[in-house]
Coordinates of C-alpha atoms and ligand atoms in Angstrom, one line a residue:
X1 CA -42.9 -2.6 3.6
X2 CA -41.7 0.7 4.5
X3 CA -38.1 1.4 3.8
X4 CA -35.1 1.6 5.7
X5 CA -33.8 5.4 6.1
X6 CA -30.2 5.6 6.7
X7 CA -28.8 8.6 7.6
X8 CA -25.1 9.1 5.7
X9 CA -22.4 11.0 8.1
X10 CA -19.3 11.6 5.5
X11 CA -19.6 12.1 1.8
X12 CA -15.8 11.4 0.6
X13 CA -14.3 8.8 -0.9
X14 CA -16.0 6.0 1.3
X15 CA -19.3 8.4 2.0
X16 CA -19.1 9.1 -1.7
X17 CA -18.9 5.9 -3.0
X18 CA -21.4 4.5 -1.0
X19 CA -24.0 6.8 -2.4
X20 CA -23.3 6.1 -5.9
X21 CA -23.6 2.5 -5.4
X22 CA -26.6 2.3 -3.2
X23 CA -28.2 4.5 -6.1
X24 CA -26.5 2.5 -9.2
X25 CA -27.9 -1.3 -7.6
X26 CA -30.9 0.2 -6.0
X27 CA -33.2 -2.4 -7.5
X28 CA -30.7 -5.2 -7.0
X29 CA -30.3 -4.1 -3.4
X30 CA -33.8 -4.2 -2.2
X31 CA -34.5 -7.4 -3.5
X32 CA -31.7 -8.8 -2.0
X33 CA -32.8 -7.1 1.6
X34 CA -36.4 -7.1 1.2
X35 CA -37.3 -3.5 1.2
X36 CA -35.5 -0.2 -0.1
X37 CA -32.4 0.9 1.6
X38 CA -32.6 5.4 1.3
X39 CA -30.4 7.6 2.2
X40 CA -32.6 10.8 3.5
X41 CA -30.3 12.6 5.0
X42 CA -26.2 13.3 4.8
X43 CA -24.0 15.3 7.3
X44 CA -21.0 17.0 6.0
X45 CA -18.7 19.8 6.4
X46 CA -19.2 21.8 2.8
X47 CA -23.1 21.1 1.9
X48 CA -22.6 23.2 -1.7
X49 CA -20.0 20.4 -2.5
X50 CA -22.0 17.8 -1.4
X51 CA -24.9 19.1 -2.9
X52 CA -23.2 18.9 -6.7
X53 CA -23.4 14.9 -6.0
X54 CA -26.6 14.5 -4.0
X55 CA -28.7 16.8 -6.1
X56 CA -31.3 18.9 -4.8
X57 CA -34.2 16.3 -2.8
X58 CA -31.5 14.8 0.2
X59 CA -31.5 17.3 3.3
X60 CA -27.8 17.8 3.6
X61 CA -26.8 19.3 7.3
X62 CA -23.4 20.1 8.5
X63 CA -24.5 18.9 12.2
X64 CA -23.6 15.8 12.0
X65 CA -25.3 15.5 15.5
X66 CA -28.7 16.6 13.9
X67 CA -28.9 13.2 11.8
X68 CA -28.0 10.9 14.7
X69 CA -31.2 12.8 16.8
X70 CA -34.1 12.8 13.6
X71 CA -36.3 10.3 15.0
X72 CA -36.7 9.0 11.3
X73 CA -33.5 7.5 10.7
X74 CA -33.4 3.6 11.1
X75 CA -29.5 3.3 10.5
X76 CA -26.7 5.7 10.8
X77 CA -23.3 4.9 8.8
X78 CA -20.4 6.4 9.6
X79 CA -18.2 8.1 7.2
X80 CA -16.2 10.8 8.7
X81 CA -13.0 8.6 10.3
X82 CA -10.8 9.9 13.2
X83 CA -12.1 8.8 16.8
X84 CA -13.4 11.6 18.9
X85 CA -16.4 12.9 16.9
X86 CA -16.7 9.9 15.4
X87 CA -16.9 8.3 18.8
X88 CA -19.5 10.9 19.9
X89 CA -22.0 10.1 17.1
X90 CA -21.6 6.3 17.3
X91 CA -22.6 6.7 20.8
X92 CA -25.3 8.9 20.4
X93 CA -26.7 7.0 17.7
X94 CA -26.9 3.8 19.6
X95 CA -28.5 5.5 22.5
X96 CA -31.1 6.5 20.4
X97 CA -31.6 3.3 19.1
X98 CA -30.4 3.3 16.1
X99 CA -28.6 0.7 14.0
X100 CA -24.3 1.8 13.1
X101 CA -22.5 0.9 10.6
X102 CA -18.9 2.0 10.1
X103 CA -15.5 1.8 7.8
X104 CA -13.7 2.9 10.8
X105 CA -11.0 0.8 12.3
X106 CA -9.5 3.8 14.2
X107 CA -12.8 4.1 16.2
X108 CA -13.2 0.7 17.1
X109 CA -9.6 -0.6 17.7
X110 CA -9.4 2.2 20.3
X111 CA -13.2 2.3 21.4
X112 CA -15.2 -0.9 20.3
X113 CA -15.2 -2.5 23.4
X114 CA -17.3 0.5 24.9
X115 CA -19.4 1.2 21.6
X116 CA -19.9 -2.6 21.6
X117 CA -20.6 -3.1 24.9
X118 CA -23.5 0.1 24.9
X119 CA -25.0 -1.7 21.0
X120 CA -25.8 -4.9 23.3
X121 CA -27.2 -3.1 26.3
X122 CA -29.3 -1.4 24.0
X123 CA -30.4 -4.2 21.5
X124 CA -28.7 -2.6 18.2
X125 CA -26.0 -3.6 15.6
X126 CA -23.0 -2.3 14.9
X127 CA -21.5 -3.6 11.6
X128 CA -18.1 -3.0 9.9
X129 CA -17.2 -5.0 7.3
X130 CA -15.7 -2.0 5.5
X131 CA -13.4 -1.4 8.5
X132 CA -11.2 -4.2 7.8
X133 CA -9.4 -4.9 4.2
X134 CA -11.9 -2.8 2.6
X135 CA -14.2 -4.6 -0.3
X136 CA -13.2 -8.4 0.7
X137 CA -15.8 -9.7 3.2
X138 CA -13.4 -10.9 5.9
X139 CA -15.6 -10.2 9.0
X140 CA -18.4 -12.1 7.8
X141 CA -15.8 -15.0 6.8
X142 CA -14.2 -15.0 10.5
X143 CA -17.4 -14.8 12.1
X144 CA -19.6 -16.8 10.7
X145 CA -17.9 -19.1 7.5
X146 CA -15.5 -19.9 10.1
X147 CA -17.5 -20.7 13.3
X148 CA -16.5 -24.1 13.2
X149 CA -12.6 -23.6 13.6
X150 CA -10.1 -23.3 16.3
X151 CA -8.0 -20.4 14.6
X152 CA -4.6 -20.9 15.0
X153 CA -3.5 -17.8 13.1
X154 CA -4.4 -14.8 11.0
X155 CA -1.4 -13.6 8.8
X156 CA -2.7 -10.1 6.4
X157 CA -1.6 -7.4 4.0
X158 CA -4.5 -5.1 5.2
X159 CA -3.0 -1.8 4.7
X160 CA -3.9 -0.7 0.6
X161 CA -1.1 2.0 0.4
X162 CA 1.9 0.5 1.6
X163 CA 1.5 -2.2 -0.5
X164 CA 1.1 -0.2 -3.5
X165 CA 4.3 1.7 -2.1
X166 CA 6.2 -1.2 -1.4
X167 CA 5.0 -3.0 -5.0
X168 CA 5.5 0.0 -7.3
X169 CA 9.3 0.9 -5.3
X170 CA 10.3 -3.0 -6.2
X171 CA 9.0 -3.4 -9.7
X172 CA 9.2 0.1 -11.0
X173 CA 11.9 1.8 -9.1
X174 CA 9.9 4.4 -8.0
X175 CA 10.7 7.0 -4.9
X176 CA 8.6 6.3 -1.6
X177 CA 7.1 10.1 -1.6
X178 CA 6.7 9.7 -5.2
X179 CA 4.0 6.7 -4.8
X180 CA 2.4 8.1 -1.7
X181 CA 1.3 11.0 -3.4
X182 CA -0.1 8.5 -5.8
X183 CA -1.8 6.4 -3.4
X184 CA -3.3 9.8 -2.1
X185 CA -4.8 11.0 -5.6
X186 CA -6.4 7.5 -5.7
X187 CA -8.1 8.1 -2.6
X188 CA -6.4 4.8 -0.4
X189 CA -4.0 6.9 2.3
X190 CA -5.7 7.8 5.4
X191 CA -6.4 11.6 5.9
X192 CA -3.1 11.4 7.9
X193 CA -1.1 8.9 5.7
X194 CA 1.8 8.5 8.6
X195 CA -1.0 6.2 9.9
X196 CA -0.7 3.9 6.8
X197 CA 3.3 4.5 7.0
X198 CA 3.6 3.5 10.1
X199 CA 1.9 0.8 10.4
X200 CA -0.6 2.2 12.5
X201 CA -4.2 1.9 10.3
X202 CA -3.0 -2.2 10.0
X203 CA -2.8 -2.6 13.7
X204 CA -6.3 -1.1 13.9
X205 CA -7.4 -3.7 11.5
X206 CA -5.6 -6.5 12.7
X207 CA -6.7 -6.2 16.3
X208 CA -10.5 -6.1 15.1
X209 CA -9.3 -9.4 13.5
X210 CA -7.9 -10.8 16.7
X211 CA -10.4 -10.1 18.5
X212 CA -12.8 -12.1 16.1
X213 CA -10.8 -15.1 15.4
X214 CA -9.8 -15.5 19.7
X215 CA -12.6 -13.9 21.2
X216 CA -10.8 -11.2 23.2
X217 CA -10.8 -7.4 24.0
X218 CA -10.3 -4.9 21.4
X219 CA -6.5 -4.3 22.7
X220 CA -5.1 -2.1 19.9
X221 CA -2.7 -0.6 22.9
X222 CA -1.0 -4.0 23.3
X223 CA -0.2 -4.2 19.6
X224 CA 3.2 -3.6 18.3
X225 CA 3.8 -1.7 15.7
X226 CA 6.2 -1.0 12.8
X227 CA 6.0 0.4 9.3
X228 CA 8.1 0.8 6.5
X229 CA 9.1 4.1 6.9
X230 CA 12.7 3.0 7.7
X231 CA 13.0 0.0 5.0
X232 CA 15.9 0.6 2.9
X233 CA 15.7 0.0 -0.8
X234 CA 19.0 -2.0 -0.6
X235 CA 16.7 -4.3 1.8
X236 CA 13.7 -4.7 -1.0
X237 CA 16.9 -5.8 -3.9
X238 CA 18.4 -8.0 -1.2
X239 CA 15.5 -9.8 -0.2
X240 CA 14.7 -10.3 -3.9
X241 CA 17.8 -11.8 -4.8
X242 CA 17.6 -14.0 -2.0
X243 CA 14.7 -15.1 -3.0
X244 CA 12.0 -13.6 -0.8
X245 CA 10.1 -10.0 -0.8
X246 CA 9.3 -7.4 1.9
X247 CA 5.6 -7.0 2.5
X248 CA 3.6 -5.1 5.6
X249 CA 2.3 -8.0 7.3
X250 CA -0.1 -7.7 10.3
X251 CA -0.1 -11.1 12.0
X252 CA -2.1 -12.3 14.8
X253 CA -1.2 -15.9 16.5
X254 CA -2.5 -17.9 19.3
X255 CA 0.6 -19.4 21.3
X256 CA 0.3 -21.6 24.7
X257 CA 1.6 -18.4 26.8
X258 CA -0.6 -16.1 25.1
X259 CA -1.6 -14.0 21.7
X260 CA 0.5 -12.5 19.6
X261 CA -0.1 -9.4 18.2
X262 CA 2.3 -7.4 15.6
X263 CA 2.3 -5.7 12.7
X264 CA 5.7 -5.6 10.9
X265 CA 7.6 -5.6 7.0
X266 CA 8.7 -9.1 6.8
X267 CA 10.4 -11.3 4.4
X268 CA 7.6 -13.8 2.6
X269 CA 9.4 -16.2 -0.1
X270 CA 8.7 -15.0 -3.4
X271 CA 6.6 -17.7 -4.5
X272 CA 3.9 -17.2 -1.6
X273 CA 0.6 -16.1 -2.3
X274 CA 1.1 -13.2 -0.2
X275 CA 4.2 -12.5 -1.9
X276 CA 2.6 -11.9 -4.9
X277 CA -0.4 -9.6 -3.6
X278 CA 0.4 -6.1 -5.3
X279 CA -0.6 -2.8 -5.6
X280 CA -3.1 -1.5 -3.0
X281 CA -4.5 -5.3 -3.1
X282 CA -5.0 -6.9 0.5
X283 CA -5.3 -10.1 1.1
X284 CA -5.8 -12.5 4.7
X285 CA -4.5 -15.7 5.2
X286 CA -6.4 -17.8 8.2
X287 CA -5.4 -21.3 9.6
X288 CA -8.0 -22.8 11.2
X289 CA -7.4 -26.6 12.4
X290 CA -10.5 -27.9 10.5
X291 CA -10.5 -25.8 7.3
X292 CA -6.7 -25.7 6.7
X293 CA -5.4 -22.2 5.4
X294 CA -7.7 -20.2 3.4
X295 CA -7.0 -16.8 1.6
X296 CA -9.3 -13.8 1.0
X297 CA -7.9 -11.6 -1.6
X298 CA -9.3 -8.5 -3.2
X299 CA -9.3 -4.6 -3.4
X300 CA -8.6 -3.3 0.2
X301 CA -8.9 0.6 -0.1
X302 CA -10.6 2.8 -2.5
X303 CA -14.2 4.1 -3.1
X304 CA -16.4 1.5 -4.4
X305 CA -14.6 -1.7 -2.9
X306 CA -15.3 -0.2 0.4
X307 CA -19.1 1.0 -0.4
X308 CA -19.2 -2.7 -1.3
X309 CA -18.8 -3.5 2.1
X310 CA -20.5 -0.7 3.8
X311 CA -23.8 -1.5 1.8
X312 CA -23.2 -5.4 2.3
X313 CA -23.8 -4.3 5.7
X314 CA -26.9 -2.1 5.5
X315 CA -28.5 -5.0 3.8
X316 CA -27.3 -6.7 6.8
X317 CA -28.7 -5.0 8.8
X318 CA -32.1 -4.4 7.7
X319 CA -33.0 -8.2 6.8
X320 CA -31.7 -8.5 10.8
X321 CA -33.3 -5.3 12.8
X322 CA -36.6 -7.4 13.5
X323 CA -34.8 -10.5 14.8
X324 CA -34.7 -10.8 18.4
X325 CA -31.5 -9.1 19.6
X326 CA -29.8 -12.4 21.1
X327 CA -29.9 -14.1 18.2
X328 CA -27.9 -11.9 16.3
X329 CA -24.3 -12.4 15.4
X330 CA -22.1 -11.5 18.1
X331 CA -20.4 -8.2 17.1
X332 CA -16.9 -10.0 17.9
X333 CA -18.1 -13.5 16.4
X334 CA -18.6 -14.8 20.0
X335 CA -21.0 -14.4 23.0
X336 CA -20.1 -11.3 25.0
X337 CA -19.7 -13.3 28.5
X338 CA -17.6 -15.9 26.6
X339 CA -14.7 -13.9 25.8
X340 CA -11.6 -14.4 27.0
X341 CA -9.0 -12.9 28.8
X342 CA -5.8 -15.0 26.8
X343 CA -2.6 -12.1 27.3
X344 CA -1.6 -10.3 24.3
X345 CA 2.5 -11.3 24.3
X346 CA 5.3 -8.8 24.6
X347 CA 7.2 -8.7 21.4
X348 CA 10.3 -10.0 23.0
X349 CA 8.2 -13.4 23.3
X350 CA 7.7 -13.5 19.8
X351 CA 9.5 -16.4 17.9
X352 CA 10.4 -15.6 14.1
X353 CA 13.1 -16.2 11.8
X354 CA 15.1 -13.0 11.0
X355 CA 17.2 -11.6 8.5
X356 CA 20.2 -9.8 9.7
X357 CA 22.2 -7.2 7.8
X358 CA 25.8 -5.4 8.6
X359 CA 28.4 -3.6 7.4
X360 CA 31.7 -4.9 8.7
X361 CA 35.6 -4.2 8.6
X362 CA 36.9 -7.1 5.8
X363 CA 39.9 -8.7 8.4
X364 CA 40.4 -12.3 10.0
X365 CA 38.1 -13.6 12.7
X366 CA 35.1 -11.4 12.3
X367 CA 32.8 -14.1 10.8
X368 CA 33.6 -16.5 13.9
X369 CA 33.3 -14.1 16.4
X370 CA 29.3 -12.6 14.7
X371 CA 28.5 -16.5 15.0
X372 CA 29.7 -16.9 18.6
X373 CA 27.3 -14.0 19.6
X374 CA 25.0 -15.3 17.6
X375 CA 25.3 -19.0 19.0
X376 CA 25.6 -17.5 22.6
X377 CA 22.0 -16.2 22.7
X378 CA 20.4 -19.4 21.1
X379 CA 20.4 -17.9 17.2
X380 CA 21.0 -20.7 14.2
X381 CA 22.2 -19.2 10.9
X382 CA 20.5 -20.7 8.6
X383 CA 22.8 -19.1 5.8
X384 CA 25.1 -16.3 5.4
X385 CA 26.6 -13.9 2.7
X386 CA 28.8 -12.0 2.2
X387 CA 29.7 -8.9 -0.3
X388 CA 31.5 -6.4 -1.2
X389 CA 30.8 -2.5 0.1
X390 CA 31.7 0.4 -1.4
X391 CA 34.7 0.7 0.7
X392 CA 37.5 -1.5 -0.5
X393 CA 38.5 -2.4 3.6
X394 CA 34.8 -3.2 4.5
X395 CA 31.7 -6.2 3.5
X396 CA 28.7 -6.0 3.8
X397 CA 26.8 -9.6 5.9
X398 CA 23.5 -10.7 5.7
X399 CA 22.7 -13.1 7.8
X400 CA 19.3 -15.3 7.6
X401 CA 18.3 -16.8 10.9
X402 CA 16.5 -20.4 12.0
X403 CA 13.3 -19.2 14.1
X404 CA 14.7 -17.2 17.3
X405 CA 13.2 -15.5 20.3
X406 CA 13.1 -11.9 19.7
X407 CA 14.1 -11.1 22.9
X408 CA 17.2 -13.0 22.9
X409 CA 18.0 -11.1 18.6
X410 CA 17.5 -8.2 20.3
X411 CA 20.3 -8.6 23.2
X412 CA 22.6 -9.9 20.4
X413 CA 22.4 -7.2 18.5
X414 CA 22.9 -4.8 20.6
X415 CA 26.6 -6.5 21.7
X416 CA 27.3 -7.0 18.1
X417 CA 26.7 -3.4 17.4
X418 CA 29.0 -2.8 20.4
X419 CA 32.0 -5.1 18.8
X420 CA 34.9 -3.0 17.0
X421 CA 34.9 -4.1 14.1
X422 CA 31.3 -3.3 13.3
X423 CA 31.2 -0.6 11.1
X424 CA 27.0 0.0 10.6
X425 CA 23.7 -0.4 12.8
X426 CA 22.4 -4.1 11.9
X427 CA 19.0 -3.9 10.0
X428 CA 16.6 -6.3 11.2
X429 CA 13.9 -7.6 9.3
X430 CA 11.5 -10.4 10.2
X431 CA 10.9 -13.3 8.2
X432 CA 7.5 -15.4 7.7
X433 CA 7.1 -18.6 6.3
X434 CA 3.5 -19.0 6.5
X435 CA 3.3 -22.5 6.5
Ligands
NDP501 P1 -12.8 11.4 3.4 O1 -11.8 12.4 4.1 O2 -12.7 11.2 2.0 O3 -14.3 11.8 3.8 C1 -14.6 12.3 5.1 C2 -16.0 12.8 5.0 O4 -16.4 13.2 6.3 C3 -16.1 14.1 4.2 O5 -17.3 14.1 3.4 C4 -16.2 15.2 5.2 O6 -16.9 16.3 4.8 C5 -16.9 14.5 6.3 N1 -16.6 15.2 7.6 C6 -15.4 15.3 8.2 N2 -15.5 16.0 9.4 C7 -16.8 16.3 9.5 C8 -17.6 17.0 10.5 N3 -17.1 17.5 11.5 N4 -18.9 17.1 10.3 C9 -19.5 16.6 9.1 N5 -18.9 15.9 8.2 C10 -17.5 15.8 8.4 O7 -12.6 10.0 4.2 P2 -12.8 8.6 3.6 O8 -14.1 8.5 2.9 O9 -11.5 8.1 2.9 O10 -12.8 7.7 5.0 C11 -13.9 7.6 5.8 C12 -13.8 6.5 6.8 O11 -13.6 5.3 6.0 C13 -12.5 6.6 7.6 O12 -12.8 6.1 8.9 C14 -11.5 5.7 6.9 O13 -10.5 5.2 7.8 C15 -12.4 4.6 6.4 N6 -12.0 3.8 5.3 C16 -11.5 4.5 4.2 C17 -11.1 3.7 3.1 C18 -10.6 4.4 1.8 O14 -10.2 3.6 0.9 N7 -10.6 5.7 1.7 C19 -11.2 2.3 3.1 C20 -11.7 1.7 4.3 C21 -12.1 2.5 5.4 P3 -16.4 17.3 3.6 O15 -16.5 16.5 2.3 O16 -17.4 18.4 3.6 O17 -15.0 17.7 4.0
HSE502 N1 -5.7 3.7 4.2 C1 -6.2 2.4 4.1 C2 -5.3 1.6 3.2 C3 -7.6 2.5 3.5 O1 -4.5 2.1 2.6 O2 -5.5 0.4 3.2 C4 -8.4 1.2 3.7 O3 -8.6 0.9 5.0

């Protein structure tokens, strides 16, 4: 059988990666997908530097536009990231019927509904495995090992670096800038890192996951996000000692009024799995009501974790381009006219625990009158404590909240913040049991 000629767009750390691989396992490959998977054609930006990888037989452009038009290409993968040229060439490619595959989650957060909806009209695949938590095969868990569920939740550390940021800050000490420039030489930051930061790149993942596990739009607009680039370090030793830690969580969860959808640094107790994911690890946790909880854990950033997905889907692909369109896995796990139009919820409808810190003036009747705003806007403490600050006249309080409506934390903080003995801002961290 003739083999399959992909056409490579992006030769860095993913593009890279994938090259290396696909040559390293080339037997293994093709008899896993039945014929040879070849790359005969790459677009980048500096050929020479590509070249020193490739070698001298690959035709190496730096038109990306002229490898998504050569009529010889059966499957275009997309390497370059970002989501205007990117866009472009996905669209291009599935006009002229050829097969995508992709690592980017910034495309299709913002645009899969339109890429996805043009791959259907015009009877190709779009796969992207490597768009979500990197080397562990989470799409293909959600949307097809998991066909049989109702999920009830997805609950994920899916962004690589702040992980490793927020791992190496608690157990070594280290500075934030000092471990992003690590994370950067090891080739997990984005190619703007504030999108790891702040939370951005996890929302892009977890709304591809949402959309899979409920079967709604791509709605990466309705998502709420927040990163870590305000986490104090006093916050990370706190939450230790109280027996918890502070990790990135994206979380996606079907209530009755609708979907929520947020990513967020929340408390997880210490001796959760989760809790104990570190370095640029990721890891998923999905309850469905048959299965129970199950947890996918492995390398979520990085060259050849990724290319382990990427090629995962080329072989995909090629042992699926001569079935019948329609009976192809749905791109978003189910049938195009079945999705549904469940609400993503506003934030302030989200129901959490919370932990709640402050810095206060040390005199009579400050505790009662915290826990009457508290009480008057529905909040249970589920314990307090108190100690000292640095000034001798001041304490510092953390509180740690029963489960609350967000809406209702935020209105009493802002009057506790307002009360004159209140000496700080109150930090306000989320909590997640995921039970
Ligand atoms: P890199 O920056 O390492 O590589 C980007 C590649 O695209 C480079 O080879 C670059 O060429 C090429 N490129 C950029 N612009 C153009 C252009 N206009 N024309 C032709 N080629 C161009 O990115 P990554 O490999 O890290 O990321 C690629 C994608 O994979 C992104 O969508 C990212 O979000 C995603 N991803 C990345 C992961 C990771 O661990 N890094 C993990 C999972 C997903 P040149 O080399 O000449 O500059
Ligand atoms: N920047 C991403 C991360 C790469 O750190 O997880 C993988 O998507």
């Amino acid at each position: 059988m003739d083999s399959i000629k992909v056409g490579l767009l992006g030769l860095g750390v993913v593009g890279g990666g994938t090259w290396k691989v696909l040559a390293r396992n080339r037997q293994e490959i093709s008899r896993r997908a039945g014929r040879n998977i070849e790359v005969t054609r790459v677009a980048v930006r500096d050929v020479a530097k590509a070249r020193k990888l490739l070698g001298p037989d690959v035709p190496v452009d730096a038109n990306p536009h002229a490898v998504v038009n050569d009529p010889t290409i059966d499957i275009v993968v997309e390497l370059i990231g970002g989501d205007t040229l990117s866009r472009e060439l996905v669209l291009e490619a599935i006009k002229n019927g050829k097969h995508v595959v992709t690592a980017n989650k910034a495309l299709l957060a913002k645009h899969g509904d339109e890429i996805f909806a043009a791959a259907s009209q015009r009877g190709v695949m779009v796969a992207f495995e490597a768009a979500v938590a990197g080397g562990i095969p989470i799409i293909k868990a959600m949307r097809e090992g998991l066909t049989a569920n109702r999920i009830e939740w997805v609950a994920g550390i899916i962004n690589g670096t702040t992980n490793f940021i927020l791992s190496e800050m608690r157990s070594r000490g280290l500075s934030f800038d000092t471990v992003l420039a690590e994370a950067q030489k090891l080739g997990y930051a984005e190619a703007d890192p504030t999108f790891d930061i702040e939370g951005v790149d996890a929302a892009h993942k977890l709304t591809l996951l949402a959309s899979i596990a409920f079967g709604i739009p791509v709605q990466f607009d309705k998502a709420y996000i927040e990163g870590i680039s305000k986490l104090a370090s006093e916050d990370i030793k706190m939450a230790e000692r109280l027996g918890y830690r502070i990790k990135l969580l994206g979380i996606t969860k079907r209530r009755p009024q609708g979907i929520e959808l947020r990513v967020h640094p929340a408390l997880v107790p210490a001796k959760s799995l989760l809790a104990n994911v570190e370095g640029a690890m990721n890891a998923v946790l999905v309850k469905g009501d048959a299965v129970g909880q199950s947890l996918y854990y492995g390398k979520g950033a990085g060259e050849e974790p990724t290319a382990s997905s990427v090629v995962a889907d080329l072989v995909d692909v090629a042992r699926l381009m001569t079935s019948d369109p329609e009976h192809r896995v749905p791109h978003l796990a189910f049938q195009p006219d079945a999705m549904s139009d469940t609400p993503i919820l506003d934030i302030g409808d989200v129901v959490t625990s919370y932990y709640l810190r402050l810095t206060v003036a040390d005199q009579p009747g400050v505790l009662a009158e915290l826990a009457k705003h508290l009480a008057d806007a529905g909040i249970s403490i589920g314990s307090m404590i108190q100690q000292p600050n640095d000034a001798s006249d001041m304490a510092d309080l953390i509180f740690l909240t029963h489960e609350a409506l967000e809406r209702n934390v935020a209105q009493a903080i802002t009057k506790i913040e307002a009360l004159p003995f209140v000496r700080s801002r109150v930090t306000r961290i989320r909590m997640e049991s995921l039970a």
